[in-house]
mmCIF file with all atom_site columns, C-alpha atoms in Angstrom:
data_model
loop_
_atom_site.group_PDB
_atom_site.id
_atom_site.type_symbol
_atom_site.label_atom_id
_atom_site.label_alt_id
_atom_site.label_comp_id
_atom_site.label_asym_id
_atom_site.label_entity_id
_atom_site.label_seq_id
_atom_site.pdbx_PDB_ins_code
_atom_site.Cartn_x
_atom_site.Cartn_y
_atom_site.Cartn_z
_atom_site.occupancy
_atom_site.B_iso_or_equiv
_atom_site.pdbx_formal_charge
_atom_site.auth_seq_id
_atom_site.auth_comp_id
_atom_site.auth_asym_id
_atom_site.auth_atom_id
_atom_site.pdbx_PDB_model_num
ATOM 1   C CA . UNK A 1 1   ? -26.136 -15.586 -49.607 1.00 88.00 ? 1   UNK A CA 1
ATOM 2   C CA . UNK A 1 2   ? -24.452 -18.467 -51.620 1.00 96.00 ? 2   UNK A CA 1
ATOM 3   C CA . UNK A 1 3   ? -20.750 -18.357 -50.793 1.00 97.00 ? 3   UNK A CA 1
ATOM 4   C CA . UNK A 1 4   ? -18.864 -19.819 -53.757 1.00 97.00 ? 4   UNK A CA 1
ATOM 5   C CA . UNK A 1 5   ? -16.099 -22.292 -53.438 1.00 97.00 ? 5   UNK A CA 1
ATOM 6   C CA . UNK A 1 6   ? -15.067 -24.037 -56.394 1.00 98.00 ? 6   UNK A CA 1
ATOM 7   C CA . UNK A 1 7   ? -13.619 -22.715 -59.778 1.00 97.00 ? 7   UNK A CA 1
ATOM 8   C CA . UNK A 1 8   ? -15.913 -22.845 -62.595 1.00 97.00 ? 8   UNK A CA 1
ATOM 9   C CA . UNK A 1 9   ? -12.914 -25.618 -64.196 1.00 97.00 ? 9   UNK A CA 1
ATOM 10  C CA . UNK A 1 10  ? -13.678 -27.261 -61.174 1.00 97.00 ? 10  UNK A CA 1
ATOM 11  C CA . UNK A 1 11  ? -17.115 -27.641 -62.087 1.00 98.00 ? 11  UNK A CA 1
ATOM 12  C CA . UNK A 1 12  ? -16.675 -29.221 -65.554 1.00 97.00 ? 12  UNK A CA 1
ATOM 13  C CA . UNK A 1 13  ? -17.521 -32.848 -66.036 1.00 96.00 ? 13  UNK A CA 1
ATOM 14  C CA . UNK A 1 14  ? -16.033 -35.153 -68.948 1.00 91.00 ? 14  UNK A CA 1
ATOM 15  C CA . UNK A 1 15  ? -19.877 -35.876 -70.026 1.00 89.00 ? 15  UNK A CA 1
ATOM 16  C CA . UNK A 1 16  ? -21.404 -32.512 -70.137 1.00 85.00 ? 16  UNK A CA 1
ATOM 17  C CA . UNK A 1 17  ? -24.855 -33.699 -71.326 1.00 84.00 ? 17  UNK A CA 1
ATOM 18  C CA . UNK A 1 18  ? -27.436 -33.441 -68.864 1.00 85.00 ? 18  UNK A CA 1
ATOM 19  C CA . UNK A 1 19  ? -27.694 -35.155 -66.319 1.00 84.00 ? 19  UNK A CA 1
ATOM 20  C CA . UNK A 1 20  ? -31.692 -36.611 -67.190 1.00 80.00 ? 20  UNK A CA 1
ATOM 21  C CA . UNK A 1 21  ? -30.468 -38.135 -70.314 1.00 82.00 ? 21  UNK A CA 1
ATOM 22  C CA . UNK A 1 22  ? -27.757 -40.537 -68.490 1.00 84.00 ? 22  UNK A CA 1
ATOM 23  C CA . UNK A 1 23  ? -29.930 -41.432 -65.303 1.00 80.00 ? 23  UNK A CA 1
ATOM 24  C CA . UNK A 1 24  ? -32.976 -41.458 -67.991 1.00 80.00 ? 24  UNK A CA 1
ATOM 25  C CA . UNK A 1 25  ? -33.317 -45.795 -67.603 1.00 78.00 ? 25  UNK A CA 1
ATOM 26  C CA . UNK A 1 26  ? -33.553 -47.037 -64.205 1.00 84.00 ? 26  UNK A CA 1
ATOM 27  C CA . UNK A 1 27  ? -30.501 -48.824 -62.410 1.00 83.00 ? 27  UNK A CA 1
ATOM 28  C CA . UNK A 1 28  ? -31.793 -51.695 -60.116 1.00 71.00 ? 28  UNK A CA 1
ATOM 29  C CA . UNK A 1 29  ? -28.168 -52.392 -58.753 1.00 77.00 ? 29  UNK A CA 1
ATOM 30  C CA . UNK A 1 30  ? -26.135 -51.506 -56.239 1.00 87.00 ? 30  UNK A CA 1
ATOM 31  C CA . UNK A 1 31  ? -23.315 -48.848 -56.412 1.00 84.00 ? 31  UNK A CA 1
ATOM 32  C CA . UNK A 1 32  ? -21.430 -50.063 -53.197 1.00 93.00 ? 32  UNK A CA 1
ATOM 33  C CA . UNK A 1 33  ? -20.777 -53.037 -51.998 1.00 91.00 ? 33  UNK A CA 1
ATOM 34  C CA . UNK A 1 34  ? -22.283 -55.012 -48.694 1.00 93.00 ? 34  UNK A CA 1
ATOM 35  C CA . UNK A 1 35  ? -19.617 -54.055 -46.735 1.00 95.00 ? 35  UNK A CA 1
ATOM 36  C CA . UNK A 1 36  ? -20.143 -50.022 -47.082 1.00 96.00 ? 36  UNK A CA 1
ATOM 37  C CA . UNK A 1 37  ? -23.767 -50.665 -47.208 1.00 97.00 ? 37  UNK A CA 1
ATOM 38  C CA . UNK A 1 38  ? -24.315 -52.386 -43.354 1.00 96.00 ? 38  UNK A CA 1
ATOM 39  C CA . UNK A 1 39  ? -21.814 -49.883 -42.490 1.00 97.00 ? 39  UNK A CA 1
ATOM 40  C CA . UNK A 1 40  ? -24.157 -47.128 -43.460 1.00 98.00 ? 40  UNK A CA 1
ATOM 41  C CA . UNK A 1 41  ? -27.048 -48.478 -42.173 1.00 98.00 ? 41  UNK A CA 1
ATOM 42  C CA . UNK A 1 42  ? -25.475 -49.112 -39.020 1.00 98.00 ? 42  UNK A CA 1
ATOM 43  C CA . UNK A 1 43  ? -24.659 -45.363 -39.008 1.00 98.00 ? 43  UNK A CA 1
ATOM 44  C CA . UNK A 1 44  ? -28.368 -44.434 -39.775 1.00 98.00 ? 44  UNK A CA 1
ATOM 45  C CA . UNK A 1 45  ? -29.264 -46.730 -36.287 1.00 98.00 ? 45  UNK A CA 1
ATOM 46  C CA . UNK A 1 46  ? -27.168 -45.076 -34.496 1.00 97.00 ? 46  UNK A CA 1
ATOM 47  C CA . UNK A 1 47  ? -27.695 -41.734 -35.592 1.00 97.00 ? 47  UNK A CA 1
ATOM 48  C CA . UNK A 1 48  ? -31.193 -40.966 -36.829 1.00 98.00 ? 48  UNK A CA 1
ATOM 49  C CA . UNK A 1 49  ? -33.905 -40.912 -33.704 1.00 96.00 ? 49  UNK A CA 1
ATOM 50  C CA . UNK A 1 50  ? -37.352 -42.762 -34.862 1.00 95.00 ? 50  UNK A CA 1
ATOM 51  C CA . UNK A 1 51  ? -39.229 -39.697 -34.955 1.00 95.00 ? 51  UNK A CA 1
ATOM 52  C CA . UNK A 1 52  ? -37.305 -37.668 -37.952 1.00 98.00 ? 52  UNK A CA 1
ATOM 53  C CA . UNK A 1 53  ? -38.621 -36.690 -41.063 1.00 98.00 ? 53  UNK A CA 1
ATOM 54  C CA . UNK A 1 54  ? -35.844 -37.701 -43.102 1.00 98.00 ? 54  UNK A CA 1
ATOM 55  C CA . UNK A 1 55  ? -34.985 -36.777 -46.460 1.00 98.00 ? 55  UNK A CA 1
ATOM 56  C CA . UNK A 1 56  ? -33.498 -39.227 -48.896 1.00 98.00 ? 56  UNK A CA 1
ATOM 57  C CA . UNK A 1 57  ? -31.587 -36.938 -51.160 1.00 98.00 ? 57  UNK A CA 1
ATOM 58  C CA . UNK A 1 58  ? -30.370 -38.306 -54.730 1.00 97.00 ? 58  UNK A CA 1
ATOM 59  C CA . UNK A 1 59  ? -31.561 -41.307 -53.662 1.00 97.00 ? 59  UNK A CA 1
ATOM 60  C CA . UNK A 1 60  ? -32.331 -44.300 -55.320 1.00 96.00 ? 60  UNK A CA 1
ATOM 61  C CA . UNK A 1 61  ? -34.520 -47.789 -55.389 1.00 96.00 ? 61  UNK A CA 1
ATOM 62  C CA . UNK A 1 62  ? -32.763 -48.029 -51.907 1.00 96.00 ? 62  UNK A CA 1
ATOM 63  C CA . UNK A 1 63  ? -32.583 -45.830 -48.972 1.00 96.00 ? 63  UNK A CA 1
ATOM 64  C CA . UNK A 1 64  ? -30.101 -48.265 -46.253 1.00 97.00 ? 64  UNK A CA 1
ATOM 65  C CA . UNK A 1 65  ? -32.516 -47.300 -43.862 1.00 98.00 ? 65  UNK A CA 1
ATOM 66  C CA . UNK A 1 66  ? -32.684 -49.870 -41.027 1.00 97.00 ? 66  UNK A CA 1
ATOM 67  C CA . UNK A 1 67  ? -35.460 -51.902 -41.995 1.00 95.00 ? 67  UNK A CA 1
ATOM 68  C CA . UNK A 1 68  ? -37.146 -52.512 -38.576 1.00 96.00 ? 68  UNK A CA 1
ATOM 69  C CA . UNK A 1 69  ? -37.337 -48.770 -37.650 1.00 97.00 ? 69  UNK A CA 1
ATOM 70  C CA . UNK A 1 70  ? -40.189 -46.608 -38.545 1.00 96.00 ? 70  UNK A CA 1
ATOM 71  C CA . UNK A 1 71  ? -39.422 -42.980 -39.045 1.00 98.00 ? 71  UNK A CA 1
ATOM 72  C CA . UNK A 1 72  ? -42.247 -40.492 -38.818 1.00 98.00 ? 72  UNK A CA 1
ATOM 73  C CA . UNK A 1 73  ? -41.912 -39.701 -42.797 1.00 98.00 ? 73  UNK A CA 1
ATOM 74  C CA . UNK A 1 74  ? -39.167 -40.422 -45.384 1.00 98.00 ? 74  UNK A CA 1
ATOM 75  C CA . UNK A 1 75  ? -38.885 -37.865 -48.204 1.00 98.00 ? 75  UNK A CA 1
ATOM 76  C CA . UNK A 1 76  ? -37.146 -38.860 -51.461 1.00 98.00 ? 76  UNK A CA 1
ATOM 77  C CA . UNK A 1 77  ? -35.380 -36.997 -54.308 1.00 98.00 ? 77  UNK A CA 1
ATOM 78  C CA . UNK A 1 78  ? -33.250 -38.400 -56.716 1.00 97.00 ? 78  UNK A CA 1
ATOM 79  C CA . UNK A 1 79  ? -33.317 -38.250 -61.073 1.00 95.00 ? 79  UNK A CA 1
ATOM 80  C CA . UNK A 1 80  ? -34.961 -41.685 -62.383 1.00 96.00 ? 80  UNK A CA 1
ATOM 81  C CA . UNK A 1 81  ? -38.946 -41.862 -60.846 1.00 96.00 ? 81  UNK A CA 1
ATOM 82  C CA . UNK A 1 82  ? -38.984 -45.511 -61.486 1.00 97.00 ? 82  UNK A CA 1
ATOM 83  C CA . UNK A 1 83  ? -36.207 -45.941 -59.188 1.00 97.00 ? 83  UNK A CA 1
ATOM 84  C CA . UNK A 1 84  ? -37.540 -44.047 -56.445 1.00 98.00 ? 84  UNK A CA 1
ATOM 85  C CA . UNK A 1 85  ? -41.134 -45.905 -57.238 1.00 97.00 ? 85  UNK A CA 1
ATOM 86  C CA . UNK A 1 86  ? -39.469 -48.467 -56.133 1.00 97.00 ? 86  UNK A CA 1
ATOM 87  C CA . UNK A 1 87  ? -37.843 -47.511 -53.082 1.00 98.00 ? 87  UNK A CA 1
ATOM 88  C CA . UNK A 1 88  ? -40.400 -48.821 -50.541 1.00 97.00 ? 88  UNK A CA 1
ATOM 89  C CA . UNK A 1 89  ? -39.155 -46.796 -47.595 1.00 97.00 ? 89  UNK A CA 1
ATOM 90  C CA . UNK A 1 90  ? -40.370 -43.445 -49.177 1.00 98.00 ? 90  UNK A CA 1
ATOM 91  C CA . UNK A 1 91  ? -43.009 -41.825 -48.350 1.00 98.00 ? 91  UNK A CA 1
ATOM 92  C CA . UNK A 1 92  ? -43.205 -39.778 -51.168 1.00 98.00 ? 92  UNK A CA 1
ATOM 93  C CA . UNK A 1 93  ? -40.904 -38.203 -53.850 1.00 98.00 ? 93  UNK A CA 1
ATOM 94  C CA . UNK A 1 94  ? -39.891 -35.963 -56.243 1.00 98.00 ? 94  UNK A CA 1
ATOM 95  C CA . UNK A 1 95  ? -37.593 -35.916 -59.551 1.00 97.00 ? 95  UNK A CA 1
ATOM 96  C CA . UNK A 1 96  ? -35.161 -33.241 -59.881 1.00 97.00 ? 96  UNK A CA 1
ATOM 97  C CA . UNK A 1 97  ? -32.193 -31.959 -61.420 1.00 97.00 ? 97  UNK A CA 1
ATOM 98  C CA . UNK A 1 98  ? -30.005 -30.152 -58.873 1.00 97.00 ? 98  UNK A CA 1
ATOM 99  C CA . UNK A 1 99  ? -27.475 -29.083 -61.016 1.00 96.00 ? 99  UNK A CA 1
ATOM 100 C CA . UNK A 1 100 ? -29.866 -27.098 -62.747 1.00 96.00 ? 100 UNK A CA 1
ATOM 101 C CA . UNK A 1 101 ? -32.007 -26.068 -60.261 1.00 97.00 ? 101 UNK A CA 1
ATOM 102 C CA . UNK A 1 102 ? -30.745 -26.213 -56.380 1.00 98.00 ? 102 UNK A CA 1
ATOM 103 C CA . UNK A 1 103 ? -34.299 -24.914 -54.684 1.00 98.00 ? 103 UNK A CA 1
ATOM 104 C CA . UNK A 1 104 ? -35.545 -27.302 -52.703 1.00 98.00 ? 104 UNK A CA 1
ATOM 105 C CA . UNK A 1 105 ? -39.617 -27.722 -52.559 1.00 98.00 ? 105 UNK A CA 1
ATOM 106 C CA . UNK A 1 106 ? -39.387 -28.038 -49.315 1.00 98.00 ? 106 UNK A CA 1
ATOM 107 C CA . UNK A 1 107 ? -40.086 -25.636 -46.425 1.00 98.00 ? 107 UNK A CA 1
ATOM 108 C CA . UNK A 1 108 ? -37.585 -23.602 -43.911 1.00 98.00 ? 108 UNK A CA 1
ATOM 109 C CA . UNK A 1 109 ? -36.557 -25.841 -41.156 1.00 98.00 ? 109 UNK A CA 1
ATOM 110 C CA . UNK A 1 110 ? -38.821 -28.970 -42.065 1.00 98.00 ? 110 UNK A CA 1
ATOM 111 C CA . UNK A 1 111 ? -35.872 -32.126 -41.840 1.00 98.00 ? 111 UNK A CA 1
ATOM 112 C CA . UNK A 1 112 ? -34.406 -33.391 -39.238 1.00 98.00 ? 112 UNK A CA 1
ATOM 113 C CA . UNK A 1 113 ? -31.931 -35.653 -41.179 1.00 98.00 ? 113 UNK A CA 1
ATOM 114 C CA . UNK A 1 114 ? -30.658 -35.284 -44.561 1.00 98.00 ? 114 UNK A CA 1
ATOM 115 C CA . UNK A 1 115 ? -28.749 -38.257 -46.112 1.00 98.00 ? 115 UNK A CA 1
ATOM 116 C CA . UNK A 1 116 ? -26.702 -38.187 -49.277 1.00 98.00 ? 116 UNK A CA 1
ATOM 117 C CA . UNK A 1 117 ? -25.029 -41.541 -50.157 1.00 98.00 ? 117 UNK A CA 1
ATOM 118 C CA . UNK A 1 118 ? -22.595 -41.738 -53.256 1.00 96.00 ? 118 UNK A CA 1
ATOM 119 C CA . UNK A 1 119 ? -24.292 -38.432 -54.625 1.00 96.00 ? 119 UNK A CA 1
ATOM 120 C CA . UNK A 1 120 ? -22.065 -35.360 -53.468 1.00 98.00 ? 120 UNK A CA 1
ATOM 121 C CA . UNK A 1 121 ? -19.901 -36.262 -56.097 1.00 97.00 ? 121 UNK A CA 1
ATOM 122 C CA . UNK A 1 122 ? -21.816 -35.355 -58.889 1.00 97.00 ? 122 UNK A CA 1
ATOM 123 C CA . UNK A 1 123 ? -22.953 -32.108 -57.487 1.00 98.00 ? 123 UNK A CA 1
ATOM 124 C CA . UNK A 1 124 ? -21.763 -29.093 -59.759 1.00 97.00 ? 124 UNK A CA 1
ATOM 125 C CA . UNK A 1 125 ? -22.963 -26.350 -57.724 1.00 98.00 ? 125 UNK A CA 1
ATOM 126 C CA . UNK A 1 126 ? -22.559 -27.716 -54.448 1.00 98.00 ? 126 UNK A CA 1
ATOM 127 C CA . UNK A 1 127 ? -22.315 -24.627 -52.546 1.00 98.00 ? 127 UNK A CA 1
ATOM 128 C CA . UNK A 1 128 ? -26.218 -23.605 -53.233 1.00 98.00 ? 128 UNK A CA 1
ATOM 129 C CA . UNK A 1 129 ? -27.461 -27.224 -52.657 1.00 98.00 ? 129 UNK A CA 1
ATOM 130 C CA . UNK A 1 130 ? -25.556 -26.486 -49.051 1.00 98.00 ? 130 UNK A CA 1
ATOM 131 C CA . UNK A 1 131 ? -27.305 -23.511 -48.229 1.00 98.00 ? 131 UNK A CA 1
ATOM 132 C CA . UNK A 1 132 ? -30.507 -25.021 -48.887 1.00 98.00 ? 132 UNK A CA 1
ATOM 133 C CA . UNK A 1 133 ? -30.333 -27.869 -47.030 1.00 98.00 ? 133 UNK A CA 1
ATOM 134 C CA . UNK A 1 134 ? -28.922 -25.857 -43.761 1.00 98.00 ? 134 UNK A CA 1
ATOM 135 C CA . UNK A 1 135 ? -32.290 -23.566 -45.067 1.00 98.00 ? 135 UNK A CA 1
ATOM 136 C CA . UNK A 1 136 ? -34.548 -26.993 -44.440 1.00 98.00 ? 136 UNK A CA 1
ATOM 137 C CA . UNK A 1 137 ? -33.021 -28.217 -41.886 1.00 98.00 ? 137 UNK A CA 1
ATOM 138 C CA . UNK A 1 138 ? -34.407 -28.304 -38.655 1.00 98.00 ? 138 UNK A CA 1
ATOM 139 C CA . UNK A 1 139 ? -31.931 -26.821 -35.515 1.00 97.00 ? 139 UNK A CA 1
ATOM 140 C CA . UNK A 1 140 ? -30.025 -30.024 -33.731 1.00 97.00 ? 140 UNK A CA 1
ATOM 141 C CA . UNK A 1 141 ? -30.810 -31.851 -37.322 1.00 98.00 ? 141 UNK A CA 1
ATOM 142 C CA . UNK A 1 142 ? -28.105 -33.617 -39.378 1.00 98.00 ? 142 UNK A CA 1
ATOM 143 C CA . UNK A 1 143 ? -26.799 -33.896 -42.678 1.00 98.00 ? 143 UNK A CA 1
ATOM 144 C CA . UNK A 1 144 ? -25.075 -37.126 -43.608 1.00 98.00 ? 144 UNK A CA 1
ATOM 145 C CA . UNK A 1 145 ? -23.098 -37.117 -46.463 1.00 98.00 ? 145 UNK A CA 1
ATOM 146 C CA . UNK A 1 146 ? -21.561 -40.768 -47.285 1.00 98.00 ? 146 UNK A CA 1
ATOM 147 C CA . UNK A 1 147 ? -19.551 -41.767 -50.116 1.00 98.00 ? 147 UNK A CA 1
ATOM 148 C CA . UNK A 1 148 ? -16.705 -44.901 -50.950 1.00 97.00 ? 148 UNK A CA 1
ATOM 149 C CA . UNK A 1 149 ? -14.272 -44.458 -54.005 1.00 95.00 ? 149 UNK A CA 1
ATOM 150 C CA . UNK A 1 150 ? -16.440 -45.722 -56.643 1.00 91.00 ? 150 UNK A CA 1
ATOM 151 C CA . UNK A 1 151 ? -17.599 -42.889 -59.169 1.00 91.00 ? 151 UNK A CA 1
ATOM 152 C CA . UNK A 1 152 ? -19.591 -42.834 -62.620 1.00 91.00 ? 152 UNK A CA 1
ATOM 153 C CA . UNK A 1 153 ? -16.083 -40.723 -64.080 1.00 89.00 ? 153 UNK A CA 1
ATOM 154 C CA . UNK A 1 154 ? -17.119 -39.182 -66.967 1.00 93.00 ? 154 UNK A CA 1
ATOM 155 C CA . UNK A 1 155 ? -20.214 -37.264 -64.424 1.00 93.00 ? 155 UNK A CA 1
ATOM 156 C CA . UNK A 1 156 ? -18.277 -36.189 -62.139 1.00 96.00 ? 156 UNK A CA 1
ATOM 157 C CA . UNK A 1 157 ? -16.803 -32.516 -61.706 1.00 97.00 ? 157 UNK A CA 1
ATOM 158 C CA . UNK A 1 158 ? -13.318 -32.017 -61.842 1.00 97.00 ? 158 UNK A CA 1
ATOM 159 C CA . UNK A 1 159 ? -12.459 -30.985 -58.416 1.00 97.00 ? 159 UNK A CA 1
ATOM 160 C CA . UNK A 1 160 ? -13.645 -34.700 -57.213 1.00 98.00 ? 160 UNK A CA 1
ATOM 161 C CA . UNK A 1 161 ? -12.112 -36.771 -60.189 1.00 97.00 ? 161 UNK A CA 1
ATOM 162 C CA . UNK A 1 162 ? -8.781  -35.150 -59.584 1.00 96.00 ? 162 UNK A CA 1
ATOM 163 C CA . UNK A 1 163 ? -8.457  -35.513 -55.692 1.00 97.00 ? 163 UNK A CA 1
ATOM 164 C CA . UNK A 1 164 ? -8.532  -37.906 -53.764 1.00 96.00 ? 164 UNK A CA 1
ATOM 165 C CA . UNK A 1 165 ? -10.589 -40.095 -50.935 1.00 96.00 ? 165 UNK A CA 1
ATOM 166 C CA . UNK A 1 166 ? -9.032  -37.105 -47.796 1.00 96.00 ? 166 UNK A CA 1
ATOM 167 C CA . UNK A 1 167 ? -9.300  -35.004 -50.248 1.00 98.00 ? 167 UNK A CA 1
ATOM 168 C CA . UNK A 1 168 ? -12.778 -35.258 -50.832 1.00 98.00 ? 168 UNK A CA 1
ATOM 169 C CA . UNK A 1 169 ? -13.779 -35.342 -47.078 1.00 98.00 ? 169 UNK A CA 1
ATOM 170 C CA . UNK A 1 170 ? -11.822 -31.778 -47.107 1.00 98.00 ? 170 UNK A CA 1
ATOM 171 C CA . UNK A 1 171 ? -13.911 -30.699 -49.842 1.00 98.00 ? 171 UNK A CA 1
ATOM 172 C CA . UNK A 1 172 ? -17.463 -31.199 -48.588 1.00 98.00 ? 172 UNK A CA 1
ATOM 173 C CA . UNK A 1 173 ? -16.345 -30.250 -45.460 1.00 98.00 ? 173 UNK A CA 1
ATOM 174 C CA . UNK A 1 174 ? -15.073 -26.703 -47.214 1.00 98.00 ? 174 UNK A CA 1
ATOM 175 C CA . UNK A 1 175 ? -18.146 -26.396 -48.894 1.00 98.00 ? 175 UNK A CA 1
ATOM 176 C CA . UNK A 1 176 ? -20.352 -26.844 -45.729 1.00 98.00 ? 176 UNK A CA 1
ATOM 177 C CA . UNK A 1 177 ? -18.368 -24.463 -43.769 1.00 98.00 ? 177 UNK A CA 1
ATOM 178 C CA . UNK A 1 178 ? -18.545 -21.926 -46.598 1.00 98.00 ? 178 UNK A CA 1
ATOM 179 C CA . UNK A 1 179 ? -22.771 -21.730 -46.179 1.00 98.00 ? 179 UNK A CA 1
ATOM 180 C CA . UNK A 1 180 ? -22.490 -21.532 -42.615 1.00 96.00 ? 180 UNK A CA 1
ATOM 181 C CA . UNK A 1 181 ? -22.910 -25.454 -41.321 1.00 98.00 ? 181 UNK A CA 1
ATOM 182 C CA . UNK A 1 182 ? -20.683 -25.932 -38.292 1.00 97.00 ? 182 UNK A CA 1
ATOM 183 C CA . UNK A 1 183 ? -17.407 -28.186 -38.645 1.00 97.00 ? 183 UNK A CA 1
ATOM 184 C CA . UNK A 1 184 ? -18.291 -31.401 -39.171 1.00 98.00 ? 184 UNK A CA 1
ATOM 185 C CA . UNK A 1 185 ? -17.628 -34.587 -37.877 1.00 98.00 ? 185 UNK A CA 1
ATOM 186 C CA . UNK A 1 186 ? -15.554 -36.994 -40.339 1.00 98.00 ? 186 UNK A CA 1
ATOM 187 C CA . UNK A 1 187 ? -15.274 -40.487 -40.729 1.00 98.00 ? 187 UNK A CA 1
ATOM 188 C CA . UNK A 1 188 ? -12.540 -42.673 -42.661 1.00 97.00 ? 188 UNK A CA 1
ATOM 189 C CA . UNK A 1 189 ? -12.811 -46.510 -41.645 1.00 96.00 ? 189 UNK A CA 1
ATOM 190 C CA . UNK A 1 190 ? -11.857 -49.913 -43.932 1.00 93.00 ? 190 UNK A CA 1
ATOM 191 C CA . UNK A 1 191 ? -14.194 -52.093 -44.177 1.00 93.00 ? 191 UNK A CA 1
ATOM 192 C CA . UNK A 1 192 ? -13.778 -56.170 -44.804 1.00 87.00 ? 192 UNK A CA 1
ATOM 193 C CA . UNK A 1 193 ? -16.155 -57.483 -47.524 1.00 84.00 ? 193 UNK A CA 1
ATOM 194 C CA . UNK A 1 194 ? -19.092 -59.825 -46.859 1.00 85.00 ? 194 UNK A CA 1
ATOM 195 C CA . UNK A 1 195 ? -19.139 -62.982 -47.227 1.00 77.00 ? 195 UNK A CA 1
ATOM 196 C CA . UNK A 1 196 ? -16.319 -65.773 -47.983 1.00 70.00 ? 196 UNK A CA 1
ATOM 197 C CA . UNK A 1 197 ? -13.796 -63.426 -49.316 1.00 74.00 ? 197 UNK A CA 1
ATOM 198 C CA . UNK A 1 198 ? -13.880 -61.425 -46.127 1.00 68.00 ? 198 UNK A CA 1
ATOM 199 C CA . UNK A 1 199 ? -13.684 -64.496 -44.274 1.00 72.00 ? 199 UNK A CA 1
ATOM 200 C CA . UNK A 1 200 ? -10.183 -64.362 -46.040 1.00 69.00 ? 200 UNK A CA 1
ATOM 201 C CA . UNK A 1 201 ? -9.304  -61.212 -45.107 1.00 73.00 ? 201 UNK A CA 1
ATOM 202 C CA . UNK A 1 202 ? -10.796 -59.143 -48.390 1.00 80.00 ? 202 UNK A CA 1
ATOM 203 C CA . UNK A 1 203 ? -11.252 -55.587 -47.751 1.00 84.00 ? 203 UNK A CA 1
ATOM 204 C CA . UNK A 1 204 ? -14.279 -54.494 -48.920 1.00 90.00 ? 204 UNK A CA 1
ATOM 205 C CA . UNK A 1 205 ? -15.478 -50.517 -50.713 1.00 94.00 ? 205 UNK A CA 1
ATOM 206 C CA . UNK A 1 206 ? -13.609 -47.836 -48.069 1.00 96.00 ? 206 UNK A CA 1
ATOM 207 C CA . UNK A 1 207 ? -16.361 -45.935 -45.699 1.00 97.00 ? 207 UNK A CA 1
ATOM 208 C CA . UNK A 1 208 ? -16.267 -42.193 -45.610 1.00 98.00 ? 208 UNK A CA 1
ATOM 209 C CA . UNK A 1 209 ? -18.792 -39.763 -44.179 1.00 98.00 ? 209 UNK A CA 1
ATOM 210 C CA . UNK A 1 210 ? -19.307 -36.125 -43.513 1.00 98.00 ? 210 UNK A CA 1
ATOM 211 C CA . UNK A 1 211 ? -21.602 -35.194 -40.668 1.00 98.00 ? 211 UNK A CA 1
ATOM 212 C CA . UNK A 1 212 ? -22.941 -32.011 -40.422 1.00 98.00 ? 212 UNK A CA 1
ATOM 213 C CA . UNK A 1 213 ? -25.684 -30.295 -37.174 1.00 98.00 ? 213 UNK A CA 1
ATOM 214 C CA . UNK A 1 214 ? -27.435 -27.641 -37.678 1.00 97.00 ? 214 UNK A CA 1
ATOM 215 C CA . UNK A 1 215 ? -27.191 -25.625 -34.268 1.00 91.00 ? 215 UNK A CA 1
ATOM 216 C CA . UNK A 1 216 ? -29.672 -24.314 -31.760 1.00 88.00 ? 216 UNK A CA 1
ATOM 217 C CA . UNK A 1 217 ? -29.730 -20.557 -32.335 1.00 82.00 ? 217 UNK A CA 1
ATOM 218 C CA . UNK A 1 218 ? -28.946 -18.961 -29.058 1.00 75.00 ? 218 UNK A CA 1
ATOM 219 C CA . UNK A 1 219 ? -31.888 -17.555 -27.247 1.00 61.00 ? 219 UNK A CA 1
ATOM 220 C CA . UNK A 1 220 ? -32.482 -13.582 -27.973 1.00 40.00 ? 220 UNK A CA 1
ATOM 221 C CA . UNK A 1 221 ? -32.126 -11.731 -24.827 1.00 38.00 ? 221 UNK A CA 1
#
């Protein structure tokens, strides 16, 4: 059973269209800056074991996978196919909008590690896309939700464009708890930007991250 969080005003977005038509022409850039990004992939190293089947959700043309590690498989889902066509980590992939539909094609218990970068925010019914990816996920595997302050506005929902960056690691947290994940862990680090400016002393986009484990049920006596 979905256990609702938000308002439905919380769920409104500026740009009610859907979402196909704005994500319809791929976007062969990236969202974050090198800073976040070699944080995040030095998060995946340190957290992801070699032999996961990892899923990739609302992914992109990139996954910030290490690039010298070889996972068993690496599952991708995300709204433009040319983008994930192009993401050479995935194994295969799907197109799909979850705030229209929030089942998963994917089987009970299947993942071990579920990655979300820069996506939660645009999640409208975030509460059912919660429950089925605790639903998929395998016991001891994680859900990593990672986002910066950076935000297509007019797509997100209310309750992220009006709070802010603790704020929003409250939230997901809320809404994970809510379906039944345990508390998570949360990180909120600076980062200094790449390059010459950080050389200077430039920070560069904030790191924030949400991590989730599915437990071990306890043995039936």
């Amino acid at each position: 059973m979905v256990v609702q969080v938000l308002t439905q005003a919380q769920r409104t977005k500026l740009d009610g269209a859907n979402d196909a038509l704005f994500y319809a022409e791929p976007r062969f850039v990236h969202h974050l800056d090198g800073a976040f990004r070699q944080r995040l992939t030095a998060l995946y190293r340190q957290r992801i074991p070699s032999c996961a089947v990892v899923l990739d959700l609302m992914s992109s043309w990139v996954s910030h996978l290490p690039d010298d590690v070889t996972y068993e498989q690496v599952i991708g889902h995300g709204l433009n196919a040319e983008e994930l066509r192009a993401n050479d980590r995935l194994d295969r992939h799907w197109v799909q909008n979850l705030n229209q539909d929030q089942r998963l094609p994917l089987a009970d218990a299947s993942v071990d590690c579920i990655l979300i970068v820069a996506g939660w925010q645009y999640l409208q019914q975030p509460e059912a896309v919660a429950a089925e990816l605790l639903r998929i996920t395998r016991p001891n595997g994680q859900l990593i939700v990672a986002f910066s302050n950076r935000m297509f506005f007019s797509k997100a929902p209310q309750v992220w464009t009006d709070s802010d960056d603790r704020e929003h690691l409250a939230y997901v947290s809320e809404v994970l708890l809510a379906q039944g994940w345990p508390r998570p862990e949360l990180i909120a680090e600076s980062t200094r930007a790449t390059g010459m400016s950080g050389w200077l002393g430039a920070p560069g986009d904030p790191f924030f991250a949400v991590i989730a484990t599915r437990p071990v049920p306890s043995s039936v006596v």
